[in-house]
PDB file of C-alpha atoms in Angstrom:
ATOM      1  CA  MET A   1      -0.027   0.015   0.042  1.00 91.00           C
ATOM      2  CA  THR A   2       1.443   3.328  -0.833  1.00 96.00           C
ATOM      3  CA  ALA A   3       0.043   6.673   0.235  1.00 98.00           C
ATOM      4  CA  VAL A   4      -0.634   9.041  -2.804  1.00 98.00           C
ATOM      5  CA  GLU A   5      -2.424  12.193  -3.506  1.00 98.00           C
ATOM      6  CA  ILE A   6      -5.085  12.590  -6.255  1.00 97.00           C
ATOM      7  CA  VAL A   7      -4.397  15.986  -7.204  1.00 96.00           C
ATOM      8  CA  ALA A   8      -6.652  16.348 -10.359  1.00 95.00           C
ATOM      9  CA  LEU A   9      -9.500  14.382 -11.721  1.00 96.00           C
ATOM     10  CA  HIS A  10     -10.598  14.994 -15.331  1.00 91.00           C
ATOM     11  CA  ALA A  11     -13.796  14.282 -17.253  1.00 90.00           C
ATOM     12  CA  SER A  12     -14.717  16.002 -20.428  1.00 81.00           C
ATOM     13  CA  ARG A  13     -17.568  15.019 -22.968  1.00 72.00           C
ATOM     14  CA  VAL A  14     -15.542  16.485 -25.978  1.00 63.00           C
ATOM     15  CA  HIS A  15     -12.402  15.666 -27.526  1.00 60.00           C
ATOM     16  CA  ALA A  16     -10.368  19.072 -27.211  1.00 56.00           C
ATOM     17  CA  PHE A  17      -7.076  17.981 -29.085  1.00 59.00           C
ATOM     18  CA  GLU A  18      -8.707  17.067 -32.792  1.00 61.00           C
ATOM     19  CA  GLY A  19      -7.538  18.930 -35.879  1.00 60.00           C
ATOM     20  CA  ARG A  20      -4.332  20.838 -36.030  1.00 64.00           C
ATOM     21  CA  PRO A  21      -2.303  21.793 -33.126  1.00 62.00           C
ATOM     22  CA  SER A  22      -1.460  25.410 -34.668  1.00 66.00           C
ATOM     23  CA  ASP A  23      -5.319  26.197 -34.323  1.00 66.00           C
ATOM     24  CA  GLY A  24      -5.402  25.300 -30.905  1.00 65.00           C
ATOM     25  CA  PRO A  25      -7.480  22.873 -28.596  1.00 63.00           C
ATOM     26  CA  ARG A  26     -11.371  23.398 -28.880  1.00 60.00           C
ATOM     27  CA  PRO A  27     -13.052  24.733 -25.584  1.00 64.00           C
ATOM     28  CA  ASP A  28     -14.953  22.495 -23.423  1.00 63.00           C
ATOM     29  CA  PRO A  29     -18.489  23.456 -22.944  1.00 55.00           C
ATOM     30  CA  GLU A  30     -18.003  22.832 -19.189  1.00 60.00           C
ATOM     31  CA  PRO A  31     -15.414  22.702 -16.482  1.00 59.00           C
ATOM     32  CA  VAL A  32     -13.412  19.490 -16.934  1.00 76.00           C
ATOM     33  CA  GLY A  33     -11.957  19.588 -13.260  1.00 86.00           C
ATOM     34  CA  ARG A  34     -13.783  17.317 -10.771  1.00 91.00           C
ATOM     35  CA  SER A  35     -13.387  16.891  -7.170  1.00 94.00           C
ATOM     36  CA  VAL A  36     -15.268  13.639  -7.514  1.00 96.00           C
ATOM     37  CA  VAL A  37     -15.802  11.351 -10.389  1.00 97.00           C
ATOM     38  CA  GLU A  38     -17.883   7.892 -10.731  1.00 97.00           C
ATOM     39  CA  VAL A  39     -16.055   5.156 -11.965  1.00 97.00           C
ATOM     40  CA  ARG A  40     -17.969   2.400 -13.767  1.00 97.00           C
ATOM     41  CA  ALA A  41     -16.347  -1.114 -14.119  1.00 96.00           C
ATOM     42  CA  GLY A  42     -15.400  -2.011 -17.620  1.00 94.00           C
ATOM     43  CA  LYS A  43     -16.842   1.712 -18.991  1.00 95.00           C
ATOM     44  CA  GLY A  44     -14.637   4.330 -17.530  1.00 95.00           C
ATOM     45  CA  ILE A  45     -15.496   7.529 -15.977  1.00 95.00           C
ATOM     46  CA  VAL A  46     -19.151   8.827 -15.999  1.00 95.00           C
ATOM     47  CA  GLY A  47     -19.612  11.885 -18.270  1.00 90.00           C
ATOM     48  CA  ASP A  48     -15.942  11.452 -19.989  1.00 90.00           C
ATOM     49  CA  ARG A  49     -15.671  11.327 -23.651  1.00 86.00           C
ATOM     50  CA  PHE A  50     -14.460   7.782 -23.440  1.00 86.00           C
ATOM     51  CA  PHE A  51     -17.013   6.446 -21.209  1.00 90.00           C
ATOM     52  CA  ASN A  52     -18.096   3.085 -22.714  1.00 89.00           C
ATOM     53  CA  HIS A  53     -16.512   3.983 -26.025  1.00 84.00           C
ATOM     54  CA  PRO A  54     -15.861   0.560 -27.940  1.00 80.00           C
ATOM     55  CA  ALA A  55     -12.698   1.999 -29.688  1.00 72.00           C
ATOM     56  CA  HIS A  56     -11.056   2.400 -26.539  1.00 73.00           C
ATOM     57  CA  ARG A  57     -11.842  -0.665 -24.397  1.00 81.00           C
ATOM     58  CA  LYS A  58      -8.361  -0.860 -23.148  1.00 86.00           C
ATOM     59  CA  GLY A  59      -7.732   2.766 -22.384  1.00 86.00           C
ATOM     60  CA  LEU A  60     -10.945   4.217 -20.763  1.00 92.00           C
ATOM     61  CA  VAL A  61      -9.206   5.909 -18.053  1.00 95.00           C
ATOM     62  CA  THR A  62      -5.945   7.402 -18.272  1.00 92.00           C
ATOM     63  CA  VAL A  63      -3.672   7.983 -15.206  1.00 96.00           C
ATOM     64  CA  ILE A  64      -0.547  10.377 -15.019  1.00 92.00           C
ATOM     65  CA  ALA A  65       2.045  10.877 -12.299  1.00 92.00           C
ATOM     66  CA  ALA A  66       2.162  14.568 -11.554  1.00 92.00           C
ATOM     67  CA  GLU A  67       6.035  14.216 -10.898  1.00 91.00           C
ATOM     68  CA  SER A  68       6.138  13.573 -14.673  1.00 87.00           C
ATOM     69  CA  LEU A  69       5.064  17.128 -15.122  1.00 85.00           C
ATOM     70  CA  ASP A  70       7.396  18.495 -12.405  1.00 83.00           C
ATOM     71  CA  ALA A  71      10.562  16.920 -13.855  1.00 82.00           C
ATOM     72  CA  ILE A  72       9.956  18.829 -17.137  1.00 77.00           C
ATOM     73  CA  GLY A  73       9.383  22.042 -15.322  1.00 80.00           C
ATOM     74  CA  VAL A  74       5.595  22.254 -16.209  1.00 78.00           C
ATOM     75  CA  THR A  75       3.886  24.436 -13.488  1.00 77.00           C
ATOM     76  CA  ALA A  76       0.513  24.254 -15.362  1.00 76.00           C
ATOM     77  CA  SER A  77      -2.458  22.344 -14.180  1.00 79.00           C
ATOM     78  CA  PRO A  78      -2.392  18.756 -14.834  1.00 81.00           C
ATOM     79  CA  LEU A  79      -5.864  18.941 -16.188  1.00 81.00           C
ATOM     80  CA  LEU A  80      -4.053  20.178 -19.408  1.00 78.00           C
ATOM     81  CA  THR A  81      -2.723  16.749 -20.247  1.00 80.00           C
ATOM     82  CA  ARG A  82      -6.345  15.537 -20.459  1.00 80.00           C
ATOM     83  CA  ARG A  83      -5.363  12.344 -18.323  1.00 84.00           C
ATOM     84  CA  ASN A  84      -8.340  11.591 -16.386  1.00 93.00           C
ATOM     85  CA  ILE A  85      -6.314  11.011 -12.921  1.00 96.00           C
ATOM     86  CA  ALA A  86      -3.301  12.928 -11.966  1.00 95.00           C
ATOM     87  CA  LEU A  87      -1.673  11.608  -8.812  1.00 96.00           C
ATOM     88  CA  ARG A  88       1.477  12.190  -6.691  1.00 96.00           C
ATOM     89  CA  GLY A  89       3.416   9.778  -4.899  1.00 97.00           C
ATOM     90  CA  PHE A  90       3.903   6.830  -7.204  1.00 96.00           C
ATOM     91  CA  PRO A  91       5.622   6.179 -10.541  1.00 94.00           C
ATOM     92  CA  ILE A  92       2.543   5.253 -12.396  1.00 92.00           C
ATOM     93  CA  ASP A  93       4.088   4.617 -15.665  1.00 92.00           C
ATOM     94  CA  THR A  94       6.147   1.522 -14.237  1.00 92.00           C
ATOM     95  CA  LEU A  95       2.522  -0.339 -14.257  1.00 92.00           C
ATOM     96  CA  ALA A  96       2.117  -0.147 -18.103  1.00 91.00           C
ATOM     97  CA  ALA A  97       2.527  -3.269 -20.367  1.00 88.00           C
ATOM     98  CA  ARG A  98       5.740  -3.115 -22.178  1.00 80.00           C
ATOM     99  CA  ARG A  99       6.817  -5.395 -25.051  1.00 78.00           C
ATOM    100  CA  GLY A 100       5.108  -8.616 -24.430  1.00 75.00           C
ATOM    101  CA  THR A 101       4.801  -8.205 -20.613  1.00 78.00           C
ATOM    102  CA  PRO A 102       1.248  -7.364 -19.422  1.00 81.00           C
ATOM    103  CA  GLY A 103       0.330  -4.319 -17.416  1.00 89.00           C
ATOM    104  CA  SER A 104      -0.083  -4.548 -13.369  1.00 93.00           C
ATOM    105  CA  LEU A 105      -3.540  -4.913 -11.686  1.00 94.00           C
ATOM    106  CA  PHE A 106      -3.484  -2.107  -9.139  1.00 96.00           C
ATOM    107  CA  SER A 107      -6.209  -0.370  -6.893  1.00 97.00           C
ATOM    108  CA  LEU A 108      -6.755   3.296  -5.981  1.00 98.00           C
ATOM    109  CA  ASP A 109      -8.756   4.156  -2.735  1.00 98.00           C
ATOM    110  CA  SER A 110      -9.413   7.682  -1.898  1.00 97.00           C
ATOM    111  CA  GLY A 111     -11.751   6.963   1.101  1.00 96.00           C
ATOM    112  CA  ALA A 112     -14.865   5.191  -0.584  1.00 95.00           C
ATOM    113  CA  GLY A 113     -13.458   1.807  -1.215  1.00 97.00           C
ATOM    114  CA  PRO A 114     -10.547   0.513  -3.613  1.00 98.00           C
ATOM    115  CA  ILE A 115     -11.343   0.447  -7.313  1.00 98.00           C
ATOM    116  CA  ARG A 116      -9.268  -2.151  -9.212  1.00 97.00           C
ATOM    117  CA  PHE A 117      -7.765  -0.949 -12.495  1.00 97.00           C
ATOM    118  CA  GLN A 118      -6.104  -3.234 -15.193  1.00 95.00           C
ATOM    119  CA  ALA A 119      -3.190  -1.247 -16.825  1.00 94.00           C
ATOM    120  CA  HIS A 120      -2.442  -1.719 -20.121  1.00 93.00           C
ATOM    121  CA  ARG A 121      -0.305   0.118 -22.624  1.00 90.00           C
ATOM    122  CA  PRO A 122       1.566   3.708 -21.800  1.00 89.00           C
ATOM    123  CA  ALA A 123      -0.463   6.872 -22.580  1.00 85.00           C
ATOM    124  CA  SER A 124       1.910   8.253 -25.041  1.00 77.00           C
ATOM    125  CA  PRO A 125       2.264  11.930 -25.437  1.00 76.00           C
ATOM    126  CA  CYS A 126       1.238  13.803 -28.571  1.00 76.00           C
ATOM    127  CA  VAL A 127       2.387  17.298 -30.113  1.00 72.00           C
ATOM    128  CA  TRP A 128      -0.730  18.651 -28.540  1.00 72.00           C
ATOM    129  CA  MET A 129       1.363  18.573 -25.267  1.00 73.00           C
ATOM    130  CA  ASP A 130       3.765  21.286 -26.876  1.00 74.00           C
ATOM    131  CA  VAL A 131       0.679  23.347 -27.582  1.00 74.00           C
ATOM    132  CA  VAL A 132      -1.022  23.449 -24.015  1.00 74.00           C
ATOM    133  CA  LEU A 133       2.143  22.758 -21.699  1.00 73.00           C
ATOM    134  CA  GLY A 134       5.087  24.281 -23.556  1.00 75.00           C
ATOM    135  CA  GLN A 135       7.589  23.590 -26.042  1.00 82.00           C
ATOM    136  CA  GLY A 136       9.446  20.240 -25.467  1.00 76.00           C
ATOM    137  CA  ALA A 137       6.675  18.821 -23.142  1.00 70.00           C
ATOM    138  CA  CYS A 138       6.000  16.250 -25.831  1.00 68.00           C
ATOM    139  CA  ARG A 139       9.570  14.756 -25.957  1.00 82.00           C
ATOM    140  CA  GLY A 140       9.974  15.492 -22.058  1.00 69.00           C
ATOM    141  CA  LEU A 141       6.830  13.187 -21.352  1.00 71.00           C
ATOM    142  CA  ARG A 142       7.879  10.487 -23.637  1.00 81.00           C
ATOM    143  CA  GLY A 143       7.871   7.201 -21.513  1.00 76.00           C
ATOM    144  CA  HIS A 144       6.172   9.304 -18.735  1.00 80.00           C
ATOM    145  CA  GLY A 145       2.833  10.206 -20.152  1.00 80.00           C
ATOM    146  CA  GLY A 146       0.928   8.049 -17.791  1.00 88.00           C
ATOM    147  CA  VAL A 147      -0.932   4.751 -18.482  1.00 94.00           C
ATOM    148  CA  ARG A 148      -4.221   3.578 -20.156  1.00 92.00           C
ATOM    149  CA  CYS A 149      -6.253   1.566 -17.867  1.00 95.00           C
ATOM    150  CA  VAL A 150      -9.773  -0.323 -17.412  1.00 95.00           C
ATOM    151  CA  PRO A 151     -11.598  -0.175 -14.212  1.00 96.00           C
ATOM    152  CA  LEU A 152     -12.521  -3.276 -12.883  1.00 97.00           C
ATOM    153  CA  ASP A 153     -14.868  -2.337 -10.198  1.00 97.00           C
ATOM    154  CA  ASP A 154     -17.613   0.640  -9.673  1.00 98.00           C
ATOM    155  CA  GLY A 155     -16.861   3.033  -7.262  1.00 98.00           C
ATOM    156  CA  GLU A 156     -15.916   6.792  -6.534  1.00 98.00           C
ATOM    157  CA  LEU A 157     -12.765   8.845  -6.607  1.00 98.00           C
ATOM    158  CA  ARG A 158     -11.993  12.183  -4.995  1.00 98.00           C
ATOM    159  CA  VAL A 159      -9.302  14.731  -5.109  1.00 98.00           C
ATOM    160  CA  GLY A 160      -6.912  14.283  -2.063  1.00 98.00           C
ATOM    161  CA  PRO A 161      -5.315  11.616  -0.078  1.00 98.00           C
ATOM    162  CA  ALA A 162      -5.547   8.102  -1.575  1.00 98.00           C
ATOM    163  CA  GLU A 163      -3.904   4.743  -1.275  1.00 98.00           C
ATOM    164  CA  LEU A 164      -2.620   2.961  -4.281  1.00 97.00           C
ATOM    165  CA  GLU A 165      -1.859  -0.602  -4.104  1.00 96.00           C
ATOM    166  CA  VAL A 166      -0.101  -2.845  -6.876  1.00 94.00           C
ATOM    167  CA  LEU A 167      -2.137  -6.257  -6.640  1.00 92.00           C
ATOM    168  CA  SER A 168      -0.611  -8.235  -9.378  1.00 85.00           C
ATOM    169  CA  PRO A 169       2.067  -7.832 -12.151  1.00 70.00           C
ATOM    170  CA  THR A 170       0.230  -9.888 -14.510  1.00 53.00           C
ATOM    171  CA  LEU A 171      -3.399  -9.669 -15.997  1.00 46.00           C
ATOM    172  CA  LEU A 172      -6.501 -11.413 -14.423  1.00 41.00           C
TER     173      LEU A 172
END
């Protein structure tokens, strides 16, 4: 069990990073930062653009370590990465599947009970990161852009103190 802090939760119904980066991101019709999100097993975060989206079955929820942003000098909100969960206190990228190895099974508990997640592939950064976070962010986040996951339980996550537990380094 590792004590972590959930520093940001993101849920947006729209894709802001479509089209050409030089045109800038589309504005969200509603605030994307949340203090609480509902997680549904096999579906993702209620209200998010990838919720129950067939094309994203193995990447319904994305998690990034806030330390990855600190390491490249980003002081902007982690919400700009459009990752669903930004946490501090654990190297989340180590849980991703790598060349023939499965991703880890882990749980997050922010007080309402643990929610298990199956980690899959890394959430690779794109050129949009240079637009919203600053020049060099895309390159700086390579290998540290977070991990794409599938929730295995229903539950609720809140911004604030939480516990992360790595349950298994293999798929269920």
